[in-house]
PDB file of C-alpha atoms and ligand atoms in Angstrom:
ATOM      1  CA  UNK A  86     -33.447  51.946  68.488  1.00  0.00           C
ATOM      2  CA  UNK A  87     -36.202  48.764  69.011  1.00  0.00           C
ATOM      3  CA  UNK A  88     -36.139  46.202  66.757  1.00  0.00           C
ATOM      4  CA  UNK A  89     -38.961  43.445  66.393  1.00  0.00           C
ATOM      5  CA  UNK A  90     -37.960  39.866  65.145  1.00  0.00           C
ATOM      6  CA  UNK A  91     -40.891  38.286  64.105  1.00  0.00           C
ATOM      7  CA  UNK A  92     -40.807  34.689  62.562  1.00  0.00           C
ATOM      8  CA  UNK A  93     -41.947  31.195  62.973  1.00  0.00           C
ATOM      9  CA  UNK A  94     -39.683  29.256  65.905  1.00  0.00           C
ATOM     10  CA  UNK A  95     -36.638  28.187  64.066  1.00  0.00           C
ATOM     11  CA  UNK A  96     -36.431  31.117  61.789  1.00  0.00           C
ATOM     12  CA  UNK A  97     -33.172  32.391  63.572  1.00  0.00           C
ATOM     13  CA  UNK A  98     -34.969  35.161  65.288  1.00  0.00           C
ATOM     14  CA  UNK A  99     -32.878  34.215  68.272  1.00  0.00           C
ATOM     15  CA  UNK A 100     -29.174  34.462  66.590  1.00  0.00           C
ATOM     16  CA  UNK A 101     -30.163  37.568  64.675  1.00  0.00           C
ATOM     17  CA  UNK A 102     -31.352  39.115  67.966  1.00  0.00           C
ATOM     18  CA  UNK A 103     -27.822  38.179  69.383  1.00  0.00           C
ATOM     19  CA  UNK A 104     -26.061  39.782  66.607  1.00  0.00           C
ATOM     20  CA  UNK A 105     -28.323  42.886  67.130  1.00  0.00           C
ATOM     21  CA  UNK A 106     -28.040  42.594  70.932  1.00  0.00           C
ATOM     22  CA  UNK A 107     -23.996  43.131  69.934  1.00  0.00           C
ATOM     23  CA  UNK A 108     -24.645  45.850  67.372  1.00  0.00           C
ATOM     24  CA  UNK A 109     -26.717  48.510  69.176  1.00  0.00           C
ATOM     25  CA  UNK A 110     -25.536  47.429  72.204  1.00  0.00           C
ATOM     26  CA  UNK A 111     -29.056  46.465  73.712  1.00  0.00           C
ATOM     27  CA  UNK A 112     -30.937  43.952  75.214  1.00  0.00           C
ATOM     28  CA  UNK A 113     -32.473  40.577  73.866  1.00  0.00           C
ATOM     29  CA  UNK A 114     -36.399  40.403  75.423  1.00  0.00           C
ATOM     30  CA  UNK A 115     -37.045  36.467  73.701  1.00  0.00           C
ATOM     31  CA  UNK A 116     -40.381  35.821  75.992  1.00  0.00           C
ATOM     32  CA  UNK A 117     -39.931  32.238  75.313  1.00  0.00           C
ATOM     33  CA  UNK A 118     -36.437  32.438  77.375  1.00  0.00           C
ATOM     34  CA  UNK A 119     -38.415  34.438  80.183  1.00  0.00           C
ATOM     35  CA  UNK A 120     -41.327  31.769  80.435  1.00  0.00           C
ATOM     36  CA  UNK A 121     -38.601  28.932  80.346  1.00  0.00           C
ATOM     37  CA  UNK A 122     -37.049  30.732  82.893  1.00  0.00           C
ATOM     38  CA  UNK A 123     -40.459  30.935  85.249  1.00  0.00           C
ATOM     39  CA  UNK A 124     -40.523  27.278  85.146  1.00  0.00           C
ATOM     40  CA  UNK A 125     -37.051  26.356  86.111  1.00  0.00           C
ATOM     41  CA  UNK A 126     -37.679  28.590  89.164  1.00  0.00           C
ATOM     42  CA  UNK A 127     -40.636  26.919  89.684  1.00  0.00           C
ATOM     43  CA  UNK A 128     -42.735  30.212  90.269  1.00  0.00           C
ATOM     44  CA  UNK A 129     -46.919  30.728  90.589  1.00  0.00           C
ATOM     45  CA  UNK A 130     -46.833  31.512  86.643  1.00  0.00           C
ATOM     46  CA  UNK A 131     -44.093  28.738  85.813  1.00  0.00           C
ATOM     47  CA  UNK A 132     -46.327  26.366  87.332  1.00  0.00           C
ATOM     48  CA  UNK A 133     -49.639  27.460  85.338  1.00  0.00           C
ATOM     49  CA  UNK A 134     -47.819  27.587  81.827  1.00  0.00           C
ATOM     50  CA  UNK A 135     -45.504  24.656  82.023  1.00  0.00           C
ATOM     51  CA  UNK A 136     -48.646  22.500  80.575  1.00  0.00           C
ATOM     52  CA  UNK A 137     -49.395  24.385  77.593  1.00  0.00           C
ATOM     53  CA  UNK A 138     -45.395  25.471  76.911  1.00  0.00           C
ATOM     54  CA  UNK A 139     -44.694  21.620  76.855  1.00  0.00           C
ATOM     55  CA  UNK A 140     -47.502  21.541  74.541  1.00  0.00           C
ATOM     56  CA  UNK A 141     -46.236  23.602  72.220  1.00  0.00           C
ATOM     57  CA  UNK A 142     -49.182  26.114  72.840  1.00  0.00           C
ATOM     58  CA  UNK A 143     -49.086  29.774  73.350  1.00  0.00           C
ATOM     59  CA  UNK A 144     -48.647  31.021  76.535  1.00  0.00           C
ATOM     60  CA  UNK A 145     -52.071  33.664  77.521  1.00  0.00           C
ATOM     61  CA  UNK A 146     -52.062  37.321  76.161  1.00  0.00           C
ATOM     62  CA  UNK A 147     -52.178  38.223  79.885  1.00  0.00           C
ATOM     63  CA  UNK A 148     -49.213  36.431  81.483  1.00  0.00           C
ATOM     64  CA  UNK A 149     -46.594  37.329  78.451  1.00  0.00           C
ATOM     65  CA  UNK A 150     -48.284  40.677  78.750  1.00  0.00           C
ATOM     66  CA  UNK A 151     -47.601  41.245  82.296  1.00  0.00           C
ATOM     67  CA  UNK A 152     -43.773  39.810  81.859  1.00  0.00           C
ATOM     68  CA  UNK A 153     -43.011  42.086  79.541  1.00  0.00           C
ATOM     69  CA  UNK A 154     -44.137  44.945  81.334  1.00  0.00           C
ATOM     70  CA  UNK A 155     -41.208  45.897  83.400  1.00  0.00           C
ATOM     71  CA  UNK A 156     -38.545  44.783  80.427  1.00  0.00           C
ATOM     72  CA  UNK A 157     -40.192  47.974  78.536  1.00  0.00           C
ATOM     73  CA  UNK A 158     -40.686  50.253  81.804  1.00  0.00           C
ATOM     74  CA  UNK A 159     -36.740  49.708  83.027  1.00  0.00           C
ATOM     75  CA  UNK A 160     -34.790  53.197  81.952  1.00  0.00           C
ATOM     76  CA  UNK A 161     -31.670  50.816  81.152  1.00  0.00           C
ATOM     77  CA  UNK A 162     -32.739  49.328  78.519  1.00  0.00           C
ATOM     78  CA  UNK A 163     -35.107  52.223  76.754  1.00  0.00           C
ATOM     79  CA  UNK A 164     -34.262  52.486  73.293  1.00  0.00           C
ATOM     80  CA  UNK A 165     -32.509  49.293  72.881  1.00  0.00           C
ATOM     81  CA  UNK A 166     -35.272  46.489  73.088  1.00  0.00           C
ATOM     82  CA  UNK A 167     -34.635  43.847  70.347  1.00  0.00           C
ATOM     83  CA  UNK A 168     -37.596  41.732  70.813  1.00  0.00           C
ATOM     84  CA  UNK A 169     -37.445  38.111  69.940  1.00  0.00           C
ATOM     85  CA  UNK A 170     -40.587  36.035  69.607  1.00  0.00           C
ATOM     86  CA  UNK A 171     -42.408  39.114  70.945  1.00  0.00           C
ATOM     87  CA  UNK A 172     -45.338  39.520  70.100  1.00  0.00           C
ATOM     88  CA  UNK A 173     -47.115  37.097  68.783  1.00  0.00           C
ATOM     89  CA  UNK A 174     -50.679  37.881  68.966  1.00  0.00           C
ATOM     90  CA  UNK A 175     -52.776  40.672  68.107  1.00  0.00           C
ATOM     91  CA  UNK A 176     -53.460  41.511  71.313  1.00  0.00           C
ATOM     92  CA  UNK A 177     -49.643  41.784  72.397  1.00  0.00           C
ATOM     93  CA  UNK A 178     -48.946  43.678  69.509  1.00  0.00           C
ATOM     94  CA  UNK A 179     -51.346  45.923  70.774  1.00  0.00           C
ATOM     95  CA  UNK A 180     -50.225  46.041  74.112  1.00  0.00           C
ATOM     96  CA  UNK A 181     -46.535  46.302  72.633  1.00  0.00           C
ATOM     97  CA  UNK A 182     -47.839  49.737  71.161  1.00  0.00           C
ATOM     98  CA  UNK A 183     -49.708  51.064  74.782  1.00  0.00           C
ATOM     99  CA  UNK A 184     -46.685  50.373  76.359  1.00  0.00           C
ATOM    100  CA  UNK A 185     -44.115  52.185  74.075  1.00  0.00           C
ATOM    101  CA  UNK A 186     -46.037  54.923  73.527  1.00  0.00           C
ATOM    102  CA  UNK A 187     -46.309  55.002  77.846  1.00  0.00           C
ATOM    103  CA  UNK A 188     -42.821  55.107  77.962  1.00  0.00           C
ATOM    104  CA  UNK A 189     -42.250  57.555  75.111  1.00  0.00           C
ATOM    105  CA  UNK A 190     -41.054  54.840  72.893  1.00  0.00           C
ATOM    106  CA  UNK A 191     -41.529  53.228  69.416  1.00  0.00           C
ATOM    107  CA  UNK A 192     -40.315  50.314  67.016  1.00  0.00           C
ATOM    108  CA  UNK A 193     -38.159  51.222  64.244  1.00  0.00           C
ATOM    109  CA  UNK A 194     -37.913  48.099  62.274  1.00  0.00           C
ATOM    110  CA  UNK A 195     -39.933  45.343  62.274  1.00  0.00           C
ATOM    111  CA  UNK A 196     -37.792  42.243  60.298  1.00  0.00           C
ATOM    112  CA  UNK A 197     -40.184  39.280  59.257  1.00  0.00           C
ATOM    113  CA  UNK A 198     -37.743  36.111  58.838  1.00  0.00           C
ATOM    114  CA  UNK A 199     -40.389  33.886  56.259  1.00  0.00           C
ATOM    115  CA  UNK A 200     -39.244  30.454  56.575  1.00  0.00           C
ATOM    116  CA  UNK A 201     -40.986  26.957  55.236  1.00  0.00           C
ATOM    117  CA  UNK A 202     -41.897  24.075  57.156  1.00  0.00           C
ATOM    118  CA  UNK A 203     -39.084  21.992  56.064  1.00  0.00           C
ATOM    119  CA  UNK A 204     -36.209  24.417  57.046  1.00  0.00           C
ATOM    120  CA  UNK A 205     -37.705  25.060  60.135  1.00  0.00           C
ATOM    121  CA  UNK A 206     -37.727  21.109  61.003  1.00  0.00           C
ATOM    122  CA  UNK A 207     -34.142  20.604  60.057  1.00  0.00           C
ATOM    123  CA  UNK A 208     -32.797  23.264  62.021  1.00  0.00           C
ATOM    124  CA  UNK A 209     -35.259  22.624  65.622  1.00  0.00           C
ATOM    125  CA  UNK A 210     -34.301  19.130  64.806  1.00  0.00           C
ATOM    126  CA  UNK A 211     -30.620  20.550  65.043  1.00  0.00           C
ATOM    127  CA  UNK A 212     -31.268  22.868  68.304  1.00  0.00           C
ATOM    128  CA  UNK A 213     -32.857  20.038  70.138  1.00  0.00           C
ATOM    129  CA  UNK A 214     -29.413  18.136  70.067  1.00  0.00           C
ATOM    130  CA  UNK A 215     -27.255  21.380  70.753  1.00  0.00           C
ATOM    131  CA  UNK A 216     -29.612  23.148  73.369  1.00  0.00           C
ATOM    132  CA  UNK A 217     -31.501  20.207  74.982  1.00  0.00           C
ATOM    133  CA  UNK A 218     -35.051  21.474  74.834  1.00  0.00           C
ATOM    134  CA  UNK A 219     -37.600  19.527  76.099  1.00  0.00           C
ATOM    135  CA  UNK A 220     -40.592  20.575  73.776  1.00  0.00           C
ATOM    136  CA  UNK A 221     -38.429  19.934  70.822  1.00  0.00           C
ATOM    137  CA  UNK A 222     -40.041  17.110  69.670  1.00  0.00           C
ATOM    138  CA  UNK A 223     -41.046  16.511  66.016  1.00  0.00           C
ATOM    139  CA  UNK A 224     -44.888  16.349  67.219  1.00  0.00           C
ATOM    140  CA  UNK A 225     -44.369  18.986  69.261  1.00  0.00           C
ATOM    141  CA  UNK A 226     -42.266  20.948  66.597  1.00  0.00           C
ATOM    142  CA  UNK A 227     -44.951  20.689  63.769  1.00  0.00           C
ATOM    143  CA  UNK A 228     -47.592  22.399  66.457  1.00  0.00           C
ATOM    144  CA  UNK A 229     -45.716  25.137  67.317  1.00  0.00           C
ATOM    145  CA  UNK A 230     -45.247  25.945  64.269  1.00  0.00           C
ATOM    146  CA  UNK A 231     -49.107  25.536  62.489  1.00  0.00           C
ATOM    147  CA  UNK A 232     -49.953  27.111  66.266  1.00  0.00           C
ATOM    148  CA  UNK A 233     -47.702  30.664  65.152  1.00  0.00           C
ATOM    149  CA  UNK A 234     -48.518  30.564  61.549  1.00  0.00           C
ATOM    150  CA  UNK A 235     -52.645  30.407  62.269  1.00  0.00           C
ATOM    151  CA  UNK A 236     -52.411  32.714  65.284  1.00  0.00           C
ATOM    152  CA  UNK A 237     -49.536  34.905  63.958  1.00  0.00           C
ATOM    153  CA  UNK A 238     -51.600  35.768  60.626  1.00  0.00           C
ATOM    154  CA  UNK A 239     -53.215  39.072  62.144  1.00  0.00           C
ATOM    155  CA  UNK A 240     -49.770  40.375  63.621  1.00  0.00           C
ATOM    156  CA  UNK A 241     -48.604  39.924  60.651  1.00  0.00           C
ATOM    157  CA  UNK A 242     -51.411  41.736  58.322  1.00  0.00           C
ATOM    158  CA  UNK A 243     -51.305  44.287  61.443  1.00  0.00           C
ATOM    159  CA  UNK A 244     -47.609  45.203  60.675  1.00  0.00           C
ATOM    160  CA  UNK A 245     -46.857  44.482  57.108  1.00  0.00           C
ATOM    161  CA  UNK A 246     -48.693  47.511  56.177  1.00  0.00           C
ATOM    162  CA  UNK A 247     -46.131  49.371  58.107  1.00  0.00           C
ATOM    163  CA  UNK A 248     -43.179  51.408  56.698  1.00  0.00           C
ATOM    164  CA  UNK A 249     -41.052  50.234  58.841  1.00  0.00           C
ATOM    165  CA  UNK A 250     -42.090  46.420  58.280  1.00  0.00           C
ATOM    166  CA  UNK A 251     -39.373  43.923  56.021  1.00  0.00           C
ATOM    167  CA  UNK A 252     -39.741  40.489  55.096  1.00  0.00           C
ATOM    168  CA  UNK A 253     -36.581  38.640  54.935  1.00  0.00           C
ATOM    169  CA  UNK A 254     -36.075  35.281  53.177  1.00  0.00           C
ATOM    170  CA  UNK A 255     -35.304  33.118  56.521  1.00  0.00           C
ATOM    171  CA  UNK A 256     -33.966  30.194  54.137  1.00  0.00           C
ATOM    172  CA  UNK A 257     -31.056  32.010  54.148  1.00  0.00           C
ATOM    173  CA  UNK A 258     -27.689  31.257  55.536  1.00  0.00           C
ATOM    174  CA  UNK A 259     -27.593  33.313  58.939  1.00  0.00           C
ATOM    175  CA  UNK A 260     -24.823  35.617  57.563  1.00  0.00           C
ATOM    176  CA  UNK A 261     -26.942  36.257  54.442  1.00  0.00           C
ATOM    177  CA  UNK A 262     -29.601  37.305  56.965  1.00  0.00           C
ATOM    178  CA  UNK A 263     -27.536  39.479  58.835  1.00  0.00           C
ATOM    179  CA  UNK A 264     -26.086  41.546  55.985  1.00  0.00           C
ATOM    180  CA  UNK A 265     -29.358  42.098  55.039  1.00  0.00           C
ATOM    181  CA  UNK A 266     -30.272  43.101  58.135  1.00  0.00           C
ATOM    182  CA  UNK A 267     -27.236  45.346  58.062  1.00  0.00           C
ATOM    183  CA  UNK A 268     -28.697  47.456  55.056  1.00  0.00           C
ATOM    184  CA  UNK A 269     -31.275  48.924  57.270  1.00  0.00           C
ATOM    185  CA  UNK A 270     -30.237  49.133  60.769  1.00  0.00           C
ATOM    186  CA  UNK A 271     -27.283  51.447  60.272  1.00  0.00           C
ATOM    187  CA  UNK A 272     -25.769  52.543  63.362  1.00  0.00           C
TER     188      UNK A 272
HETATM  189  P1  LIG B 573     -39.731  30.478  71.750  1.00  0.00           P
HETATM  190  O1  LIG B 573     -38.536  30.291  72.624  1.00  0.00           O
HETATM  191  O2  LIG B 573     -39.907  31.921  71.328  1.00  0.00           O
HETATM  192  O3  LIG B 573     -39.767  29.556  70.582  1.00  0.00           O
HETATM  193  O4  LIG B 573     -41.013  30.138  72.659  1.00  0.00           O
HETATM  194  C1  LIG B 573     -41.190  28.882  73.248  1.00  0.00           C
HETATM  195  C2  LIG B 573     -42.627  28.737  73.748  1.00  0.00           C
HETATM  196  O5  LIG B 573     -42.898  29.746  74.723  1.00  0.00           O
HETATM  197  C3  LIG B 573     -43.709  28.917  72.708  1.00  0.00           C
HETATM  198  O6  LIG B 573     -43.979  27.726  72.026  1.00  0.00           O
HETATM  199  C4  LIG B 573     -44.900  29.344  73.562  1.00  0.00           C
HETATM  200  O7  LIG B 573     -45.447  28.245  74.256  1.00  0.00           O
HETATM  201  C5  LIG B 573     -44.232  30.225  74.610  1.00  0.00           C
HETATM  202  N1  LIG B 573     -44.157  31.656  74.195  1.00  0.00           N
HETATM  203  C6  LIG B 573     -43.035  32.375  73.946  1.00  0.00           C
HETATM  204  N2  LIG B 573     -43.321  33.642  73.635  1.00  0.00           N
HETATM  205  C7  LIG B 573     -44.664  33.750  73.687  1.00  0.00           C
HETATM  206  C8  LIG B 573     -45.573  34.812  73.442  1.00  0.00           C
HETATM  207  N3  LIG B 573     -45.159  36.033  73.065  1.00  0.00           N
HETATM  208  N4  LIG B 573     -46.890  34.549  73.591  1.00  0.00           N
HETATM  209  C9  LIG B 573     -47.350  33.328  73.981  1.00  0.00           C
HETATM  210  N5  LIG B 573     -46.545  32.276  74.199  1.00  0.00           N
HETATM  211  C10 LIG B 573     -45.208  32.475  74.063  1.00  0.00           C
END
């Protein structure tokens, strides 16, 4: 089973795909952990994105693109992808698609967690204290999230007209969200 979480940041993508990680047993691919990750070890990529992460801009198409490549590829984790800010253009989505179908794959739910601005400020307000980010800034907070609502908008017309596409109320309490969560993925 793959699972998309798709959301604005601070919609709780991240804890839902931990509770999902436990449930099917599979593996969390959040892209934003993987680019965080490419600038701590101070690689060729971390060094070209860590202007526009700090930003609170989207990393390009082709970098996340190219990351994600071997996450899909690897025979360990086929069939148990829960994908977690992933994608979040049109052109990943697409890419997300080519690369399934390569590896005789494909997503069987796709949750939307719909949050408003305000929730989503209280709670990265709350992360930045427990997790120490450092683009967690109010400013920076307010971009990312006008940034993913703008350049989300065709990912999202792309897959809401799927079947296997549900919108969950991300205003929720986190257990809420899981239990409905629960109602679909049955394993
Ligand atoms: P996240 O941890 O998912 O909130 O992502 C943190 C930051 O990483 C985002 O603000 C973007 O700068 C970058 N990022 C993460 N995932 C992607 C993606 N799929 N495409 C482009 N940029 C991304």
């Amino acid at each position: 089973m793959n699972i998309i979480l798709f959301g604005p940041p601070g919609a709780g993508k991240g804890t839902q795909a931990k509770y999902l990680v436990k449930k099917i047993n599979g593996f969390q691919i959040s892209t934003g952990e993987m680019l965080r990750n490419e600038i701590k070890k101070d690689t060729d990529i971390g060094k070209i994105i860590i202007n526009d992460m700090n930003d609170g801009k989207f990393v390009s198409d082709e970098i996340v693109n190219k990351l994600i490549e071997t996450v899909i590829s690897d025979p360990q984790k086929k069939n148990k992808l829960i994908f977690d800010g992933y994608p979040r253009s049109l052109s990943q989505a697409k890419n997300l698609d080519l690369l399934l179908n390569e590896s005789n794959q494909k997503i069987d739910f796709i949750f939307f967690l719909n949050v408003n601005k305000e929730t989503i400020i209280r709670r990265i307000e709350k992360r930045k204290v427990i997790e120490k980010r450092s683009d967690d800034d109010l400013k920076t907070i307010l971009r990312r999230y006008d940034t993913y609502m703008e350049t989300t908008k065709p990912v999202l017309d792309f897959y809401s007209k799927k079947a296997n596409f549900h919108e969950i109320d991300g205003s929720y309490e986190i257990d809420q969200i899981t239990k409905k969560i629960d109602t679909f993925v049955r394993v």
